[in-house]
CSV table of C-alpha atoms in Angstrom, one decimal:
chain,number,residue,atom,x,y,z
A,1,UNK,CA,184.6,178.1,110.4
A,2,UNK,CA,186.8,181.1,110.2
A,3,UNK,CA,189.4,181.1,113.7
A,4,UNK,CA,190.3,184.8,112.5
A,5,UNK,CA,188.2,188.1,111.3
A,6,UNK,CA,186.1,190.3,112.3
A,7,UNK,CA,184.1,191.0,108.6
A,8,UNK,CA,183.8,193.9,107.9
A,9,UNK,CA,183.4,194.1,104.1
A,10,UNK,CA,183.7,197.6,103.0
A,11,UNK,CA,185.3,200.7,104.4
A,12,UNK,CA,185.0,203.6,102.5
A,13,UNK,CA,187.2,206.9,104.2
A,14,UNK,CA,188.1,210.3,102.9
A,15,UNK,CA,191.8,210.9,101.2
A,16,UNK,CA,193.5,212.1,103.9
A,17,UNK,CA,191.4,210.6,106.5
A,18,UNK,CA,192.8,207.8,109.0
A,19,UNK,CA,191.5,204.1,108.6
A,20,UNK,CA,191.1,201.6,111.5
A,21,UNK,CA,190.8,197.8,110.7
A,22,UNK,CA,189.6,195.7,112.9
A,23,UNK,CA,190.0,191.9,113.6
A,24,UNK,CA,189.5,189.1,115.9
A,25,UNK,CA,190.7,185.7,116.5
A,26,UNK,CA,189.7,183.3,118.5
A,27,UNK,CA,192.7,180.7,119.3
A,28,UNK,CA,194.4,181.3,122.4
A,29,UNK,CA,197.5,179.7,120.9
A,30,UNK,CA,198.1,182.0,118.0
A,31,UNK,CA,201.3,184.3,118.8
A,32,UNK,CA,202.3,185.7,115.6
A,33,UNK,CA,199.6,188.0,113.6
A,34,UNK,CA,200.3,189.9,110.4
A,35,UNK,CA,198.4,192.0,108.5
A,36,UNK,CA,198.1,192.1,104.9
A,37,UNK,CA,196.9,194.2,102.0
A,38,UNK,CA,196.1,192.3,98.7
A,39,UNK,CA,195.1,194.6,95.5
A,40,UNK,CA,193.6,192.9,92.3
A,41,UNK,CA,195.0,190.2,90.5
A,42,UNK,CA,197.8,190.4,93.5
A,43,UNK,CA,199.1,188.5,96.1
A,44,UNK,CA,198.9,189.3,99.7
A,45,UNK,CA,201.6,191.9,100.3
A,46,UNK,CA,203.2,192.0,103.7
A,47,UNK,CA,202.5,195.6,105.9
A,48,UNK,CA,203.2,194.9,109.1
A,49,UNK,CA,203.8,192.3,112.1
A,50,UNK,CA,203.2,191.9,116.0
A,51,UNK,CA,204.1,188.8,118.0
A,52,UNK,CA,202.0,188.4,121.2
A,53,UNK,CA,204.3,189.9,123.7
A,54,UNK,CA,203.7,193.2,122.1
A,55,UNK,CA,200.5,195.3,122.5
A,56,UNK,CA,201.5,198.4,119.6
A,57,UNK,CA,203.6,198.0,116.5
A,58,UNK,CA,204.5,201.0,114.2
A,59,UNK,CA,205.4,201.5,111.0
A,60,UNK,CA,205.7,203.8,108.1
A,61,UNK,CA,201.9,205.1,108.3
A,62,UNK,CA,200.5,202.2,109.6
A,63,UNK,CA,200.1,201.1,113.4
A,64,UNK,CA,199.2,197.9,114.8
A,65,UNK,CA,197.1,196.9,117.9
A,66,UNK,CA,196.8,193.8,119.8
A,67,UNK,CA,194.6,193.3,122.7
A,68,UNK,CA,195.2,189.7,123.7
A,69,UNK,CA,192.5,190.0,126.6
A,70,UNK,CA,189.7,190.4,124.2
A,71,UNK,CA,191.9,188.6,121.3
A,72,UNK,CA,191.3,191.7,118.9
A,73,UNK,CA,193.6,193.3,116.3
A,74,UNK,CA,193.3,196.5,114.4
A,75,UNK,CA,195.5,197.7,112.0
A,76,UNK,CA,195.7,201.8,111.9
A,77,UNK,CA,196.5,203.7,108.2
A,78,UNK,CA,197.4,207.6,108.9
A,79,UNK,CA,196.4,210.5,106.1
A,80,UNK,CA,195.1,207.5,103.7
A,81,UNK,CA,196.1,207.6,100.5
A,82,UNK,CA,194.7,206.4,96.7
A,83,UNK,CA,197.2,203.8,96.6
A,84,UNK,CA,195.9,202.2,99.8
A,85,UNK,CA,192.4,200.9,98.4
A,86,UNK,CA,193.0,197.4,98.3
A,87,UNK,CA,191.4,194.1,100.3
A,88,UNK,CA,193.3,193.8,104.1
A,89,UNK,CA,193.3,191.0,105.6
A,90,UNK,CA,194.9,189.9,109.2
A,91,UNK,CA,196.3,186.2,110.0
A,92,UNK,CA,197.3,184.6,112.6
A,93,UNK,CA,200.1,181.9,112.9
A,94,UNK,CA,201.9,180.2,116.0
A,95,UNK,CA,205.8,180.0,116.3
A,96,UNK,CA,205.8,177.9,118.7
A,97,UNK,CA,207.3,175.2,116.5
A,98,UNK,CA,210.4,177.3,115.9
A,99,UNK,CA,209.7,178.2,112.5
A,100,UNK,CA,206.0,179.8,111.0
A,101,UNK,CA,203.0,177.4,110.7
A,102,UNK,CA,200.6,178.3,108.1
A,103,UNK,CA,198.6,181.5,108.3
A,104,UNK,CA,194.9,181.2,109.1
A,105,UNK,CA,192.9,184.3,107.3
A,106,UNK,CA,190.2,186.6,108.3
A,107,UNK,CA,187.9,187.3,104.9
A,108,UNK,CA,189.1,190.6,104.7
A,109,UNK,CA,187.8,194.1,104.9
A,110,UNK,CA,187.6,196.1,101.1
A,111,UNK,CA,189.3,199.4,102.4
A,112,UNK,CA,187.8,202.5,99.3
A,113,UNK,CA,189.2,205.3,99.9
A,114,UNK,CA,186.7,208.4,98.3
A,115,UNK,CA,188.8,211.3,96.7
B,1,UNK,CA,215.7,190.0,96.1
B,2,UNK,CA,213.7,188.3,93.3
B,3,UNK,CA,209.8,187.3,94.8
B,4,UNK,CA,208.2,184.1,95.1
B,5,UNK,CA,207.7,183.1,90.9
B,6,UNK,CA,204.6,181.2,90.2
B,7,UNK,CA,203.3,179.7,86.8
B,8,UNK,CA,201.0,179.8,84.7
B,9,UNK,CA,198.8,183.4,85.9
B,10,UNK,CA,196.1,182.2,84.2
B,11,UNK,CA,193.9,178.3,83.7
B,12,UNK,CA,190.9,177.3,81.9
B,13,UNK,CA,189.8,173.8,82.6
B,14,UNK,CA,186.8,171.5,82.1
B,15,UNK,CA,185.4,169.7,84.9
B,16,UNK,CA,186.9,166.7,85.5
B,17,UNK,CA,190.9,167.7,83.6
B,18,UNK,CA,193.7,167.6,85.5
B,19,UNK,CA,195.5,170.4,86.1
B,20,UNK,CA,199.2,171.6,87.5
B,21,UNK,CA,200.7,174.0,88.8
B,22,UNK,CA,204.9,175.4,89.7
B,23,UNK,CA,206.4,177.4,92.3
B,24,UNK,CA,209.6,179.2,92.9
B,25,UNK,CA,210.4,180.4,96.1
B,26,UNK,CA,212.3,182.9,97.3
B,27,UNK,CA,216.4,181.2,97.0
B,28,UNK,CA,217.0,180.1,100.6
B,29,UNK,CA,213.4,179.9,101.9
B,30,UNK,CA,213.5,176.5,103.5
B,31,UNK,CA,209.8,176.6,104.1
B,32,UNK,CA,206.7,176.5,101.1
B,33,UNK,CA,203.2,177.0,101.1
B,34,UNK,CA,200.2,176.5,99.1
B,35,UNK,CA,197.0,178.4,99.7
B,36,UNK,CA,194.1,178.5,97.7
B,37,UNK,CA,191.7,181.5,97.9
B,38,UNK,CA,188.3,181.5,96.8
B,39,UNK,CA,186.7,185.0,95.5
B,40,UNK,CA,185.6,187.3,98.6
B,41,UNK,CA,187.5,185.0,101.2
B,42,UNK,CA,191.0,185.0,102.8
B,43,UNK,CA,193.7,182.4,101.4
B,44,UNK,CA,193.1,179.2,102.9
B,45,UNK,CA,196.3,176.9,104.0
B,46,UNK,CA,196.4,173.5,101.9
B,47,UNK,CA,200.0,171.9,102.5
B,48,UNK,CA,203.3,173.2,104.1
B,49,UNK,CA,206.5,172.3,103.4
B,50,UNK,CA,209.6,172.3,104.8
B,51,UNK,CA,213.0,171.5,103.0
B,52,UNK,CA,210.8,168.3,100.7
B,53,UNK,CA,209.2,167.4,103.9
B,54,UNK,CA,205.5,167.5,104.2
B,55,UNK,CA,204.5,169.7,107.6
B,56,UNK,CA,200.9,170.1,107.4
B,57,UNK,CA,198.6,168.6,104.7
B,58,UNK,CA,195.5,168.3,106.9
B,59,UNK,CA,193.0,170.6,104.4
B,60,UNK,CA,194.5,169.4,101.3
B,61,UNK,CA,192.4,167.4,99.5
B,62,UNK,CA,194.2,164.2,99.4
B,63,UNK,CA,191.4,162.1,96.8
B,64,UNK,CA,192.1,164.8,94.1
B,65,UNK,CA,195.0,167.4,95.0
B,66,UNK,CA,198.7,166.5,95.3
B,67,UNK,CA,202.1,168.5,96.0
B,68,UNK,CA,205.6,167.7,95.8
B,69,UNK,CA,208.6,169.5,96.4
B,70,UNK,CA,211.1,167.7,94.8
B,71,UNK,CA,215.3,168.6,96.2
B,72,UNK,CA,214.1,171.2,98.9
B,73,UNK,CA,213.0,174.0,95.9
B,74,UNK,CA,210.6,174.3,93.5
B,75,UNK,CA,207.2,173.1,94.0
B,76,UNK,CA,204.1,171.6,92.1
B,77,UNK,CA,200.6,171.5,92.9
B,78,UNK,CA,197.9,169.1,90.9
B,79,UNK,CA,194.4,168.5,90.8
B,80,UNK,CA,193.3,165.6,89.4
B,81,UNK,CA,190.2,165.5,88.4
B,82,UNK,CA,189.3,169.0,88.8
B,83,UNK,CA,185.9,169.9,90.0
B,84,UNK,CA,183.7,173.2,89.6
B,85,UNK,CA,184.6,174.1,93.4
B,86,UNK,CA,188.4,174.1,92.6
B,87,UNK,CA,187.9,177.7,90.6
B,88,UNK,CA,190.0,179.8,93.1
B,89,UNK,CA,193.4,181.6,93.0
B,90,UNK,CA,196.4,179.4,94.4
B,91,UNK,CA,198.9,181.3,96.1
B,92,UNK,CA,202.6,180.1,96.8
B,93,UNK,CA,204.2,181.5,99.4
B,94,UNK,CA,207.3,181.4,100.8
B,95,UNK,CA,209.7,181.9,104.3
B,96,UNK,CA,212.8,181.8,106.3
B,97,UNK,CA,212.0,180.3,110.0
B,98,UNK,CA,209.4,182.9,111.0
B,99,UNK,CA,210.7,186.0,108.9
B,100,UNK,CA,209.7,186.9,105.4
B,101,UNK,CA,206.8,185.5,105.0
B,102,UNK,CA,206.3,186.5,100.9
B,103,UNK,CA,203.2,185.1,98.5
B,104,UNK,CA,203.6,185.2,95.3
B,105,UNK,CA,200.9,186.6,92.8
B,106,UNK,CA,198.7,183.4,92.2
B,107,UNK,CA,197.4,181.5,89.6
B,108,UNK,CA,194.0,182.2,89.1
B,109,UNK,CA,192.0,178.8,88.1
B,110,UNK,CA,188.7,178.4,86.2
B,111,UNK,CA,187.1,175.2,86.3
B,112,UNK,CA,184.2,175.5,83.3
């Protein structure tokens, strides 16, 4: 079965509204997590990164959180826009190797944002 | 920086064709991945490269898919003989250690 996601399948928020993602994983080895937003007939596109020794990552609009105790993720949008209605997933790698493994994906959560 | 290139966008298949298809990563990523995403789901991992050494092909397939990454670069992915199940989008990504991890747009596969 799935090591990562919390499924949520939809989340529909006002323009302007914030969004909160949420995500867990379950292996204890996993040290690298990225989120990911994937629009139609698109790849995943990169948004943002946390490595485990981090609890709060921020970027342009977007925040992450990482709560190892309870091995939970969320990924925070500020004043949601139009252009962020898209598919988000979260994954979860280990760099333990000295390089990045493969990603293990969540199923995603279908972000709508109503005008 | 140019993305990760992948080719063709689009495949129509009967059951039981083969099928193939080519990457091009991002110039100096030494490490390449194939995914394959089935509608509603999240990309899953089917072979990692690194340089033209395999890393991880534990959920590939091995009776009917096959990868090669020939001189450290470009990649190919085959499926011979394709089965209903294999309709999914195969994603190439690519990265440098553990930075810039960058997928490319897919290939979406129909197996009729």
């Amino acid at each position: 079965g799935e090591s990562v996601g919390l499924h949520l399948p939809t989340l529909s928020v006002q323009e302007g509204d914030n969004s909160i993602i949420n995500c867990a994983y379950s292996n204890s080895a996993s040290d690298y997590f990225i989120w990911y937003k994937q629009e139609s007939g698109k790849g995943p596109q990169f948004i943002i990164d946390i490595r485990s020794n981090m609890d709060k990552r921020q970027g342009q609009r977007v925040t992450v959180l990482l709560n190892k105790t309870v091995k939970h993720l969320s990924l925070q949008i500020a004043a949601t826009q139009p252009g962020d209605s898209a598919v988000y997933f979260c994954a979860e790698t280990s760099l333990l190797r000295g390089g990045a493994d493969g990603l293990t994906f969540g199923k995603g959560t279908h972000l709508i944002i109503q005008p | 920086e140019a993305g990760v290139a992948q080719s063709p966008r689009y495949k129509i298949i009967e059951k039981r064709q083969s099928v193939a298809f080519w990457c091009n990563p991002i110039s100096g990523h030494a490490t390449l991945y194939w995914y394959q995403q089935i509608l509603g789901q999240g990309p899953k991992l089917l072979i990692q490269f690194q340089n033209n050494g395999v890393v991880d092909d534990s959920q590939l397939p091995k009776d009917r898919f096959s990868a090669e990454r020939l001189k450290g670069v470009d990649s190919t992915l085959k499926i011979q003989p394709a089965k209903l199940e294999d309709s999914a989008v195969y994603l190439c990504a690519s990265s440098l250690g553990n930075r810039g991890y960058t997928f490319g747009s897919g290939t979406r596969l129909t197996v009729v």
